[in-house]
Coordinates of C-alpha atoms in Angstrom, one line a residue:
X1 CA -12.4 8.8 35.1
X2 CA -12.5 4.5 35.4
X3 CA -11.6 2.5 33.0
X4 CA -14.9 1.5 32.1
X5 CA -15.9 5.2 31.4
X6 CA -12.8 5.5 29.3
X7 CA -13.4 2.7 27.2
X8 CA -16.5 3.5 26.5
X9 CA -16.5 7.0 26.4
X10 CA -13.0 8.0 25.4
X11 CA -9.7 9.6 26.5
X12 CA -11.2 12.5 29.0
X13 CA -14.2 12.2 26.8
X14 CA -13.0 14.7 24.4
X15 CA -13.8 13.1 21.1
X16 CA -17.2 14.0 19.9
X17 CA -18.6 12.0 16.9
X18 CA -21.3 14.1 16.1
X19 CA -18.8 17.5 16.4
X20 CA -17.1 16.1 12.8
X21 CA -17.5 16.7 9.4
X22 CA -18.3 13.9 6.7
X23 CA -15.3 14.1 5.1
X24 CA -13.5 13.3 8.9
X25 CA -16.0 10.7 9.6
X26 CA -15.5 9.0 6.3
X27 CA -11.4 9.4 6.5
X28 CA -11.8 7.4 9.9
X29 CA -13.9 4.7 8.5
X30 CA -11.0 4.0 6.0
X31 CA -8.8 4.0 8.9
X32 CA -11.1 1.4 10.9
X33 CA -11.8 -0.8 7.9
X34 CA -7.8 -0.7 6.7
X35 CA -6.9 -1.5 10.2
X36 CA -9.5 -4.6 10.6
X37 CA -7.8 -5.9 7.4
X38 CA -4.4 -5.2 8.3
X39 CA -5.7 -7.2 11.7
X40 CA -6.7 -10.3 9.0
X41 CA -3.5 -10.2 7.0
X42 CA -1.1 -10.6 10.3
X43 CA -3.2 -12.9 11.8
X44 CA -3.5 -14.9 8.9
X45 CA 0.6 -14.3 8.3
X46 CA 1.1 -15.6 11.5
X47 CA -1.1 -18.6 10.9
X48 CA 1.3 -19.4 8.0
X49 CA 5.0 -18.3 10.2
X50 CA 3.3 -21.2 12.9
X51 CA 2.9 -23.5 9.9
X52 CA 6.1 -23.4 9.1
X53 CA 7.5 -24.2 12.3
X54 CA 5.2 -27.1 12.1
X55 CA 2.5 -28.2 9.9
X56 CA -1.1 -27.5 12.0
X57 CA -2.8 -31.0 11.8
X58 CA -6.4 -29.4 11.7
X59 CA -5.4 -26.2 8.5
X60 CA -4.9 -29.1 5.7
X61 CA -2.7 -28.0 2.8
X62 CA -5.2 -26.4 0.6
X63 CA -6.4 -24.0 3.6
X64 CA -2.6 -23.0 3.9
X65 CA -2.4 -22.1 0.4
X66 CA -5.5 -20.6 -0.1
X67 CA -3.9 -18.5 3.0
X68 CA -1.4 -17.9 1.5
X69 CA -3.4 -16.1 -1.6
X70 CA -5.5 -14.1 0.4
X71 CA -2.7 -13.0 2.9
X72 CA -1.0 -10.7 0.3
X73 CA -4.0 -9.2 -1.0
X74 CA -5.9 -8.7 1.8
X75 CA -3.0 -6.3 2.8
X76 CA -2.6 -4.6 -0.5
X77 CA -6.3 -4.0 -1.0
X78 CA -8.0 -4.0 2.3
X79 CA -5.5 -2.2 4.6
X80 CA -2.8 -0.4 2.4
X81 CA -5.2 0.8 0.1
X82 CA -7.7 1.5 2.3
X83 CA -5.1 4.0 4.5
X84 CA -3.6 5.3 1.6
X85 CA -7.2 6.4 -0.1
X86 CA -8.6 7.7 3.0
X87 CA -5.9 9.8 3.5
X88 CA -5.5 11.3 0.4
X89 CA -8.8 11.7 0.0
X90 CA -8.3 14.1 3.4
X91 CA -5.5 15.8 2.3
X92 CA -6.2 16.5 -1.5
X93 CA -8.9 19.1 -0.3
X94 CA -6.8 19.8 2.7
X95 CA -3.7 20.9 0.8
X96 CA -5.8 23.0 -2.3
X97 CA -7.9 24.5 0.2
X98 CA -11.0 23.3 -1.6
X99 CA -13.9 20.3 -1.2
X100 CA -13.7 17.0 -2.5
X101 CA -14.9 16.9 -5.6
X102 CA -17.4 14.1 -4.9
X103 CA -18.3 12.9 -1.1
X104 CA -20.3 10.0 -2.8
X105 CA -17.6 8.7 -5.3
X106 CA -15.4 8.5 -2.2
X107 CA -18.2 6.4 0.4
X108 CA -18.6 4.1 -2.9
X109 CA -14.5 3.7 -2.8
X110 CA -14.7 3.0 0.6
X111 CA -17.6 0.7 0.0
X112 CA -16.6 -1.3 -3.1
X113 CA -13.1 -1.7 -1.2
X114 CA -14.3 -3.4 1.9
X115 CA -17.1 -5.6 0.6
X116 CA -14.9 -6.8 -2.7
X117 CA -11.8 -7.7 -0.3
X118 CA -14.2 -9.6 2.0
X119 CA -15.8 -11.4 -0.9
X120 CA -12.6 -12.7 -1.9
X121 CA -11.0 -13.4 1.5
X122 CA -14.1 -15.4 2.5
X123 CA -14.2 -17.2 -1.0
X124 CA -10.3 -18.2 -0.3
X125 CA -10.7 -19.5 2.7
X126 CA -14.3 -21.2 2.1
X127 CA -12.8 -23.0 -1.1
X128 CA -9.7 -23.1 -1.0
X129 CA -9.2 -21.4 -4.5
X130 CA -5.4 -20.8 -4.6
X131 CA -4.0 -19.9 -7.8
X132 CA -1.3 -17.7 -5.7
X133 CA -1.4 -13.6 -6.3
X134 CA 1.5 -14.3 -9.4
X135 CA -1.8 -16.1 -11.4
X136 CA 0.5 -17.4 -14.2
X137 CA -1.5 -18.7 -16.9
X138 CA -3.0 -21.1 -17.3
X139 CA -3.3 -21.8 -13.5
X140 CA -6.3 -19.7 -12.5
X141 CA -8.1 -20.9 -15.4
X142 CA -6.9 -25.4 -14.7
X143 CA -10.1 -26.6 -13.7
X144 CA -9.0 -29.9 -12.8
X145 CA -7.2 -27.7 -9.9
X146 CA -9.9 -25.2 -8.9
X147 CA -13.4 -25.1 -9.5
X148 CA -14.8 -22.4 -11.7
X149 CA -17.7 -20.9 -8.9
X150 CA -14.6 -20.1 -6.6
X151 CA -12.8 -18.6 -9.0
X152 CA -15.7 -16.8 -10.3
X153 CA -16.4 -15.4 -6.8
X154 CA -12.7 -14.5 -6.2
X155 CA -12.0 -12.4 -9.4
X156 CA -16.0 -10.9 -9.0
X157 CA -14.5 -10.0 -5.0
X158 CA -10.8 -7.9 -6.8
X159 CA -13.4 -6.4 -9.7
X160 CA -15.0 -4.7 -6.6
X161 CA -11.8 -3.2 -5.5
X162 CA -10.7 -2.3 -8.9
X163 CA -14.1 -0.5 -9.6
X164 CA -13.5 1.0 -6.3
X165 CA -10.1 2.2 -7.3
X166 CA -11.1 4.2 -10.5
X167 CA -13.5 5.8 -9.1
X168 CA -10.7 7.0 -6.2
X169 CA -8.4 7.4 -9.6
X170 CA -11.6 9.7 -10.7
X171 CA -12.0 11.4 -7.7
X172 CA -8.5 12.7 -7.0
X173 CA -7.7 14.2 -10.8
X174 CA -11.6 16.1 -10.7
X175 CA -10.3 17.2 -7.4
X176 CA -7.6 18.6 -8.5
X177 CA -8.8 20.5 -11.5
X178 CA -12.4 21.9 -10.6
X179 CA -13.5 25.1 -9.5
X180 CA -15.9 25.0 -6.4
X181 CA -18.8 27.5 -6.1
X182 CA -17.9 31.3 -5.9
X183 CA -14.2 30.2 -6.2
X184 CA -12.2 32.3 -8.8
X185 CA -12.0 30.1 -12.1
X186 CA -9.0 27.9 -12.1
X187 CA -7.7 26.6 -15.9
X188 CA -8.1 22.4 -15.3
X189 CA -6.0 21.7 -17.7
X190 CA -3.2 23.5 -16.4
X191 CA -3.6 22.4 -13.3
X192 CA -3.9 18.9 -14.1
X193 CA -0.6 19.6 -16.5
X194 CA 1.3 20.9 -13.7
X195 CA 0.8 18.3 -11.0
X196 CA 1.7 15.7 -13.4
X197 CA 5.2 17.6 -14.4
X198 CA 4.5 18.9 -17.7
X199 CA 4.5 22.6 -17.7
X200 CA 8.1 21.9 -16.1
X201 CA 9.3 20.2 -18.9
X202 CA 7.9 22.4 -21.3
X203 CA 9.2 25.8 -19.6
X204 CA 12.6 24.0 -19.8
X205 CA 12.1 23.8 -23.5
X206 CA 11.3 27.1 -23.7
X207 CA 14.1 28.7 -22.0
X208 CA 12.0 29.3 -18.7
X209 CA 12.9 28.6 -15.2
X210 CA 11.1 28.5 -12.0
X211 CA 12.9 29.3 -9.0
X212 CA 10.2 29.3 -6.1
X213 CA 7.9 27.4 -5.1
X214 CA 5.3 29.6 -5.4
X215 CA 5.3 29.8 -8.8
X216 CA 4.0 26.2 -9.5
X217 CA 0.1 25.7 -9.6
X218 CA 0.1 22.6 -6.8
X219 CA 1.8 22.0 -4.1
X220 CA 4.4 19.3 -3.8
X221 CA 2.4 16.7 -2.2
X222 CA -0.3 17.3 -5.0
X223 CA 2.4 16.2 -7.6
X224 CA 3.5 13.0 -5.5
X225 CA -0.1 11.9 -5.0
X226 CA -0.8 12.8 -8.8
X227 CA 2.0 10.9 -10.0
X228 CA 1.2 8.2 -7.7
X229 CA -2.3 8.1 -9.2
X230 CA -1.3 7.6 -13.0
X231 CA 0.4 4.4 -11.7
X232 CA -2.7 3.4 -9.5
X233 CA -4.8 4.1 -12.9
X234 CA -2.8 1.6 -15.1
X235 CA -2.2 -0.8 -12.2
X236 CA -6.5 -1.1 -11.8
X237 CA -6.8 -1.2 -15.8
X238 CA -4.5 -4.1 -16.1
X239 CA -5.9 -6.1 -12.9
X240 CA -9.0 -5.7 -14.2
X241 CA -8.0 -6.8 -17.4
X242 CA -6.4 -10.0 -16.6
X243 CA -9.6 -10.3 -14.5
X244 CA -11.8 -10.3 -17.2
X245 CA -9.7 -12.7 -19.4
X246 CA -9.9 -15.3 -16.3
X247 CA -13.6 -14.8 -16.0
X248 CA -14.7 -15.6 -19.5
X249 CA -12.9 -18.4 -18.5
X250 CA -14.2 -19.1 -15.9
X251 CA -17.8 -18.3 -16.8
X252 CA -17.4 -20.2 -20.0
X253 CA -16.7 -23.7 -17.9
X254 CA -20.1 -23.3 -15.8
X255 CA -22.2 -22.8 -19.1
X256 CA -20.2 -26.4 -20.4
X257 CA -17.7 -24.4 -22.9
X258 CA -14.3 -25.0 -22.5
X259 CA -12.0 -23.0 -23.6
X260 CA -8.2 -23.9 -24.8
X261 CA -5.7 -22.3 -22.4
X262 CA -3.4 -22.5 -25.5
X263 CA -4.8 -19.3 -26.8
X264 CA -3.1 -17.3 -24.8
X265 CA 0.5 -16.9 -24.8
X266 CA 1.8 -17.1 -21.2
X267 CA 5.1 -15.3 -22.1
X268 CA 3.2 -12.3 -23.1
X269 CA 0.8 -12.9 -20.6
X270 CA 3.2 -12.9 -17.7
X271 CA 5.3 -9.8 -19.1
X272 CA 1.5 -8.4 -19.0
X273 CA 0.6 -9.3 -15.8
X274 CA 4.0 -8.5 -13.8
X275 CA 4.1 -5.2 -15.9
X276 CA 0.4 -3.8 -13.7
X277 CA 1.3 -5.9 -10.7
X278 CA 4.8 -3.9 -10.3
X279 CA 3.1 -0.7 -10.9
X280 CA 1.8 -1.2 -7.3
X281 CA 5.4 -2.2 -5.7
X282 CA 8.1 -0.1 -7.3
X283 CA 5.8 2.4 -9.3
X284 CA 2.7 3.4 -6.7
X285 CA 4.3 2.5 -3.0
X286 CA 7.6 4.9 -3.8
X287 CA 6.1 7.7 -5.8
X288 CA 3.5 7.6 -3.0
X289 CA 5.6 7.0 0.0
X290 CA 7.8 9.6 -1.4
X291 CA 5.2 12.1 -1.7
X292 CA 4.6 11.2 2.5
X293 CA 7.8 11.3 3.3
X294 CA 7.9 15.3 1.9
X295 CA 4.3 16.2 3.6
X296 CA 5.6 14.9 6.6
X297 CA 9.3 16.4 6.7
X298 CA 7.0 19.8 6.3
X299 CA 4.4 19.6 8.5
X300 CA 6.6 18.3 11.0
X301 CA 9.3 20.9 11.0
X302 CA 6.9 23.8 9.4
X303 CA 9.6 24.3 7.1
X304 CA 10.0 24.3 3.2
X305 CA 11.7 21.0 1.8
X306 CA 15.1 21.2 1.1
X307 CA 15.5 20.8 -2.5
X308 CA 11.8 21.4 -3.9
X309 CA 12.8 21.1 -8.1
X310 CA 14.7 18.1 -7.8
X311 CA 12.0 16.6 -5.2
X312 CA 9.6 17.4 -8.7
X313 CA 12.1 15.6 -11.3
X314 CA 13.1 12.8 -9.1
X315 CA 8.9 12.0 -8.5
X316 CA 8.5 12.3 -12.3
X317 CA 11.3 10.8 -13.2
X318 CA 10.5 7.8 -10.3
X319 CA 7.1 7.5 -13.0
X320 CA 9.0 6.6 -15.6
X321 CA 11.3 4.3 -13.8
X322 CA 8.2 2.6 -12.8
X323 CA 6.8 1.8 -15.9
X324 CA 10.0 0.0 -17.1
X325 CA 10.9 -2.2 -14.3
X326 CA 9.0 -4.6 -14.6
X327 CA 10.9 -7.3 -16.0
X328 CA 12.9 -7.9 -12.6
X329 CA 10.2 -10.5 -12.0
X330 CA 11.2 -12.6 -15.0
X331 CA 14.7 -12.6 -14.8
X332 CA 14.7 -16.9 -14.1
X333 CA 12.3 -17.3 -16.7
X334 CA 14.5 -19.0 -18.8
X335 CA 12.2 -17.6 -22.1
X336 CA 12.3 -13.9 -21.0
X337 CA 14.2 -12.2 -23.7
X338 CA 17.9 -11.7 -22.4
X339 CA 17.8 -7.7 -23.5
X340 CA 14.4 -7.6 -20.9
X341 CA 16.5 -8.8 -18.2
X342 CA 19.2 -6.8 -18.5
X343 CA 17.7 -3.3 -19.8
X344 CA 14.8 -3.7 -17.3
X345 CA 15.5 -6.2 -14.8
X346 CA 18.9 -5.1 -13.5
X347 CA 19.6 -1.8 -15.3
X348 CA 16.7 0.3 -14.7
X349 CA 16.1 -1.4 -11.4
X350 CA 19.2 -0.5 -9.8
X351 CA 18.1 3.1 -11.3
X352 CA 16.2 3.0 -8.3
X353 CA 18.7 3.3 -5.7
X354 CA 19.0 6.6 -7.3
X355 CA 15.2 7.9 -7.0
X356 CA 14.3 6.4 -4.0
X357 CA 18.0 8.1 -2.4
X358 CA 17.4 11.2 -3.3
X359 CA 14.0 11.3 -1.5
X360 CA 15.9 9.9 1.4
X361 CA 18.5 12.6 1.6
X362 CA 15.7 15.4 0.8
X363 CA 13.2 14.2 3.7
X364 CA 16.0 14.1 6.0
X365 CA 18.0 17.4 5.0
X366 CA 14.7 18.8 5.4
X367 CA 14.7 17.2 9.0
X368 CA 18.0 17.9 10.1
X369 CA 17.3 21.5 8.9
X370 CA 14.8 22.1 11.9
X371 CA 16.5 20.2 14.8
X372 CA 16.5 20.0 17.3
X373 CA 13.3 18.2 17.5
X374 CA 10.7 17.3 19.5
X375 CA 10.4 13.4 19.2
X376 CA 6.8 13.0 18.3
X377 CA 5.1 10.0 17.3
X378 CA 4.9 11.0 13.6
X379 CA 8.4 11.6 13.7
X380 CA 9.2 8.8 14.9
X381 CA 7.5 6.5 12.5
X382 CA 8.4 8.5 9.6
X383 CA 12.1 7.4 10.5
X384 CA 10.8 3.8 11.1
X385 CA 9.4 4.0 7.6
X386 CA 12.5 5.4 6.1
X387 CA 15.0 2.7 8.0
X388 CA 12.6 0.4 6.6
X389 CA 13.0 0.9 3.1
X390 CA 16.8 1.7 3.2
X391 CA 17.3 -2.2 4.5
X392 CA 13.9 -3.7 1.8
X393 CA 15.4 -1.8 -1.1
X394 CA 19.2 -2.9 -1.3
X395 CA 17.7 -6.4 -0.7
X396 CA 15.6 -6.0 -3.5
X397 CA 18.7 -4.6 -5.6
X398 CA 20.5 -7.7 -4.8
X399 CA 17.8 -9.7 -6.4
X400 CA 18.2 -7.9 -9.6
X401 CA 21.2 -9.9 -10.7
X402 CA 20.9 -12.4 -12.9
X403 CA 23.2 -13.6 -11.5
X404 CA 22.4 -13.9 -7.4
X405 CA 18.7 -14.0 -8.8
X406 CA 19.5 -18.0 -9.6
X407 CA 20.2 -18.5 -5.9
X408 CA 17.5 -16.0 -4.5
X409 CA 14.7 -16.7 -6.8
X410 CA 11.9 -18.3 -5.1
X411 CA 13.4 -18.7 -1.6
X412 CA 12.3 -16.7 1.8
X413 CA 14.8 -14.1 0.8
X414 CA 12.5 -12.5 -1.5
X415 CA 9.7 -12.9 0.6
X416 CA 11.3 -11.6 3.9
X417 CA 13.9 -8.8 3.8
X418 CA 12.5 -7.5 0.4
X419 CA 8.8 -7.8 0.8
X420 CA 7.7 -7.7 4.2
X421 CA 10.4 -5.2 5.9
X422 CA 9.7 -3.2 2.6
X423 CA 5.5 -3.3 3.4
X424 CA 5.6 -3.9 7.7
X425 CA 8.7 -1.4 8.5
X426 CA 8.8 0.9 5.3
X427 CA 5.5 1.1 4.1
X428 CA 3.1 0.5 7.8
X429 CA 5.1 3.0 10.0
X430 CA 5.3 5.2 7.3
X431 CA 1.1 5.1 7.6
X432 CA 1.4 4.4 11.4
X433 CA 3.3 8.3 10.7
X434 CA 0.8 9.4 8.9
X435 CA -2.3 7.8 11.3
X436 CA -0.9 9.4 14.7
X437 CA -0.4 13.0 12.5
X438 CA -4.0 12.7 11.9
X439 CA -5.7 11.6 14.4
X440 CA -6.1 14.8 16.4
X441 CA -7.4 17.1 13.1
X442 CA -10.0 14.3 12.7
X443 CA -11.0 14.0 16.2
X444 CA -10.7 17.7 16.6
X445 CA -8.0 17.5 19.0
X446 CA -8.2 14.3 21.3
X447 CA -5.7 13.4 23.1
X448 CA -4.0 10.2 22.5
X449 CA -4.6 7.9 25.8
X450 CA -1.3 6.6 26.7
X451 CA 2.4 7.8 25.3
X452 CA 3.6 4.8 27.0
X453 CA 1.8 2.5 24.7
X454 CA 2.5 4.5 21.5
X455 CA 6.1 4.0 22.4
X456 CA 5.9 0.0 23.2
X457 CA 3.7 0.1 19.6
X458 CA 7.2 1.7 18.1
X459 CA 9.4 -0.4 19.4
X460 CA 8.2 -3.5 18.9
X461 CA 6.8 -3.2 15.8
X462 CA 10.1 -1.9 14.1
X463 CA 11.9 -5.0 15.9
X464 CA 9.1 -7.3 15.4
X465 CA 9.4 -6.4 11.6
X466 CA 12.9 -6.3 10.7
X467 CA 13.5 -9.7 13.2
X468 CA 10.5 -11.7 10.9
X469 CA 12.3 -10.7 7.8
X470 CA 15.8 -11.0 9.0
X471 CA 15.1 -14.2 9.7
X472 CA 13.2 -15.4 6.9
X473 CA 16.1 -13.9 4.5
X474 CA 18.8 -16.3 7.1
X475 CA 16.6 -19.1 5.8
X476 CA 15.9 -18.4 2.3
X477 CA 19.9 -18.0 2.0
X478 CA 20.1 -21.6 3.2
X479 CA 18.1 -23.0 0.9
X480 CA 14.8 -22.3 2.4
X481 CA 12.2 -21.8 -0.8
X482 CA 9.1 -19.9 -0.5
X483 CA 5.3 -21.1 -1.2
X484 CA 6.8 -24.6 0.7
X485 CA 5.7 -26.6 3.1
X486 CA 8.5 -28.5 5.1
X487 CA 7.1 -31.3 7.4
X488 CA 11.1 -32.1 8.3
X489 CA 11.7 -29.0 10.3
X490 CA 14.8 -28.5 8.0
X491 CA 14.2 -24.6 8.8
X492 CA 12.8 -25.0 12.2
X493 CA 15.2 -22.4 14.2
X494 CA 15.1 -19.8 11.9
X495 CA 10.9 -20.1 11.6
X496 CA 10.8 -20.2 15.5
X497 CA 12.6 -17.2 15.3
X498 CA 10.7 -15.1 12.7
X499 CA 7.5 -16.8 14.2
X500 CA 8.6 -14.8 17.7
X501 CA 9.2 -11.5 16.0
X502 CA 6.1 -12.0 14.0
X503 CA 4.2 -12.3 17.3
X504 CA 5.9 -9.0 18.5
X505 CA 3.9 -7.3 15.3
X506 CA 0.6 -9.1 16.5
X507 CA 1.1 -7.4 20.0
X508 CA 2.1 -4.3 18.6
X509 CA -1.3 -3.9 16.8
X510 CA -2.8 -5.0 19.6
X511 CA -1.2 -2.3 21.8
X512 CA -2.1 0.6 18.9
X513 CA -5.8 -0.8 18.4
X514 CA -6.1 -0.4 22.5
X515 CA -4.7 2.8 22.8
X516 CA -6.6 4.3 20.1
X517 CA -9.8 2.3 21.5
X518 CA -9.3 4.4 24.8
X519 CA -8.2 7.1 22.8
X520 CA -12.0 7.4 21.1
X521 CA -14.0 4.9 23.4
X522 CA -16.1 2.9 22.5
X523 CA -18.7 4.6 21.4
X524 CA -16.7 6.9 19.4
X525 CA -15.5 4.3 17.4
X526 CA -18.9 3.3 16.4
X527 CA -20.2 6.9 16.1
X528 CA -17.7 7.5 13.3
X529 CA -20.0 5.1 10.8
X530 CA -23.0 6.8 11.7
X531 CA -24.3 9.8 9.3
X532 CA -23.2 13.5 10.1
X533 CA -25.5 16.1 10.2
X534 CA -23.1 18.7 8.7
X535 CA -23.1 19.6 4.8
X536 CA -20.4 16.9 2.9
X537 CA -19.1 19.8 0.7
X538 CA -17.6 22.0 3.8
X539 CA -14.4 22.5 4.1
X540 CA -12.4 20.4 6.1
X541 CA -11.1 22.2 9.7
X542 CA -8.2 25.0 9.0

């Protein structure tokens, strides 16, 4: 077969768009739209990694920073969310051998998603509105800074998404907890009880233990993604929220009412705001990526996972942990309340090391219980992901000093080992694992193109990753502050550097969006948004 006929045909023609099922089309349009997005956020990253080698005469200042907004969000919302709801809304059904509950509630997530992130991307880099993702008050609302219509548009874009996200939110729990036509009657509540840790706790109270797996209602992965869920619930309530509060403001100023910015505290507010905002960083991405992390370690070795009951209390008690962390944020706010700082900020954050290692040593016991091993591209990135987080979440723990928080606050340290090796090498491989494990149950068995490139796309996006924030962190412990712009080149080796390991990430998308390109062809890609003939409620392929 040419090359032509490849790449617009696919890998030995075997992928057949019309041979899937809704529920695979639709998993692969999340995959397509999260990976256009993801495509925006590096580009735009690497816009900003160039900038800071050396101011671009024709981005002014105000493009840069409303870059800078957009950047985090777009890959939040557009991409991570986007993966993480497609798959789950695959591997709900999958796992409890039922139908989604809904088809339609899950095209509207996908919908709402991609149109709201591109309303607010296009806004930002149209006008320039730059309050920064943190929106302390009474920023988004100074109207001497930004004008109201852009800010109007920009919150209207995140509503989208957060609408989108309940109904996701919806979607999963009515999964869970319905009985589908002709099935034996299940009890909802039980279910819904169980998957969230509660009939644990109160058979522990009641002098009952269970010892297998078996005897639980859902699987583990149900629990993870369940857990996960109650923090993606509160997260969209507040976001919404504090997106309401800045459109009445913002609404208010077109219709010639100006409203004091006095009236709100921005103590409280800020406690409020960082309280839903961290439910997506240490609340969502680890009771989620620890939920991965165990469907992975099982359907890669075919084996149980090592420790199942303490797998459950660590993921319940990671919820918890989650929803008292928060203050880590605030710790140089000079009037955050000292006992904030020191309960939360440093004392429940450093919990973490505990949580998240115990899922560590779980997924690989469970590993190193089935070797030897084939290594498979899943595999692969699953230990990509998991190096990933064990260098972003001591670096995170570091910043929860008072203490070193006074030097680190603010600077390229928090933004470069923390954030990004935490989101590029923790986080994406850990979905890169997740997107190659996939790929041949939603094409119904294609074979991936080239093993070559899926190994180049490895490497050099682990090194690319850990190199950019590496390298931002060398700066940030020089000095180097974030949300900057130095026209001195005080920084300029370190930013050459992390600009070159940056552009390995760039290629290494490029090289995955290829091979999976001449994995599908062409026209496969583009058959996967048209409408399938088959019934949306059928079960997904055993």
């Amino acid at each position: 077969m040419s090359f032509v006929q490849t790449l617009i045909g696919g890998n030995k023609g075997s992928f057949k768009p019309e041979s899937l099922t809704p529920m695979q089309k639709l998993t692969l349009r999340y995959v397509v739209v999260g990976l256009v997005y993801y495509a925006f956020a590096a580009i735009e990253g690497m816009i900003m990694r160039i900038y800071q080698v050396k101011p671009i005469s024709f981005i002014p200042p105000k493009q840069y920073f409303g870059i800078l907004t957009a950047h985090p969000l777009v890959g939040i919302f557009g991409s991570t969310y986007m993966l993480v709801f497609g798959a789950f809304l695959f591997l709900v059904p999958m796992l409890l051998k039922k139908p989604l509950w809904s088809f339609k509630l899950a095209n509207w997530t996908w919908g709402l998603i991609t149109v709201g992130t591109f309303t607010f991307w296009l806004d930002g880099f149209i006008s320039h509105y730059a309050p920064l993702y943190t929106l302390y008050w009474p920023l988004p609302a100074d109207f001497n800074v930004f004008h109201p219509l852009s800010g109007a548009i920009f919150i209207t874009g995140i509503a989208l998404i957060m609408v989108g996200t309940l109904l996701f939110v919806l979607n999963i729990f009515k999964t869970i907890t319905y009985t589908p036509d002709g099935a034996a009657p299940v009890n909802g509540k039980l279910m819904l009880l169980d998957s969230l840790g509660f009939t644990g706790l109160f058979n522990l109270f009641r002098g009952r233990r269970r010892n297998q797996e078996e005897d639980y209602l859902t699987p583990l992965p149900i629990v993870a993604i369940a857990r996960g869920t109650v923090d993606t619930l509160f997260n969209a309530l507040i976001i919404t929220g504090t997106g309401v509060l800045i459109l009445i403001y913002m609404i208010a100023e077109l219709m010639g009412h100006s409203l004091r910015t006095s009236a709100i505290d921005a103590l409280l507010y800020k406690n409020w705001f960082w309280w839903g905002l961290d439910l997506i960083a240490d609340g969502l991405v680890l009771i989620y990526v620890a939920g991965v992390w165990y469907l992975l370690a099982m359907l890669i070795t075919g084996k149980k996972l090592f420790m199942q009951k303490w797998a459950r209390a660590a993921l319940a008690l990671e919820m918890v942990v989650s929803w008292t962390v928060w203050s880590h944020h605030l710790l140089s706010d000079q009037s955050q309340p000292a006992i904030l700082k020191v309960v939360s900020g440093e004392m429940v954050t450093a919990f973490e090391l505990i949580t998240t290692g115990l899922a560590f040593f779980i997924t690989l016991a469970t590993l190193w219980s089935a070797r030897p091993l084939k290594m498979t591209n899943p595999l692969k990135f699953l230990i990509g992901g998991l190096l990933g987080f064990a260098l972003a979440i001591p670096a995170g723990i570091m910043q929860a000093d008072v203490g070193l928080n006074r030097i680190l606050h603010n600077t390229q340290w928090i933004i470069g080992p923390h954030v990004h090796v935490a989101i590029l090498v923790g986080l994406t491989m850990t979905l890169y694992s997740v997107v190659y494990f996939l790929l041949p149950i939603l094409t119904n068995g294609a074979e991936l193109w080239s093993q070559k490139l899926a190994n180049l796309h490895f490497w050099l996006h682990l090194l690319g990753g850990i190199g950019m924030g590496g390298f931002m962190g060398m700066a940030g412990l020089h000095g180097m502050l974030r949300r900057t712009i130095y026209y001195n080149g005080e920084y300029e080796g370190y930013m050459w550097l992390a600009a070159l390991s940056g552009s390995l990430l760039l290629i290494a998308l490029g090289v995955f969006l290829f091979n999976i390109v001449m994995t599908l062809g062409l026209r496969g890609a583009i058959g996967v948004f048209k409408k399938s003939d088959l019934d949306a409620r059928e079960l997904l392929p055993q």
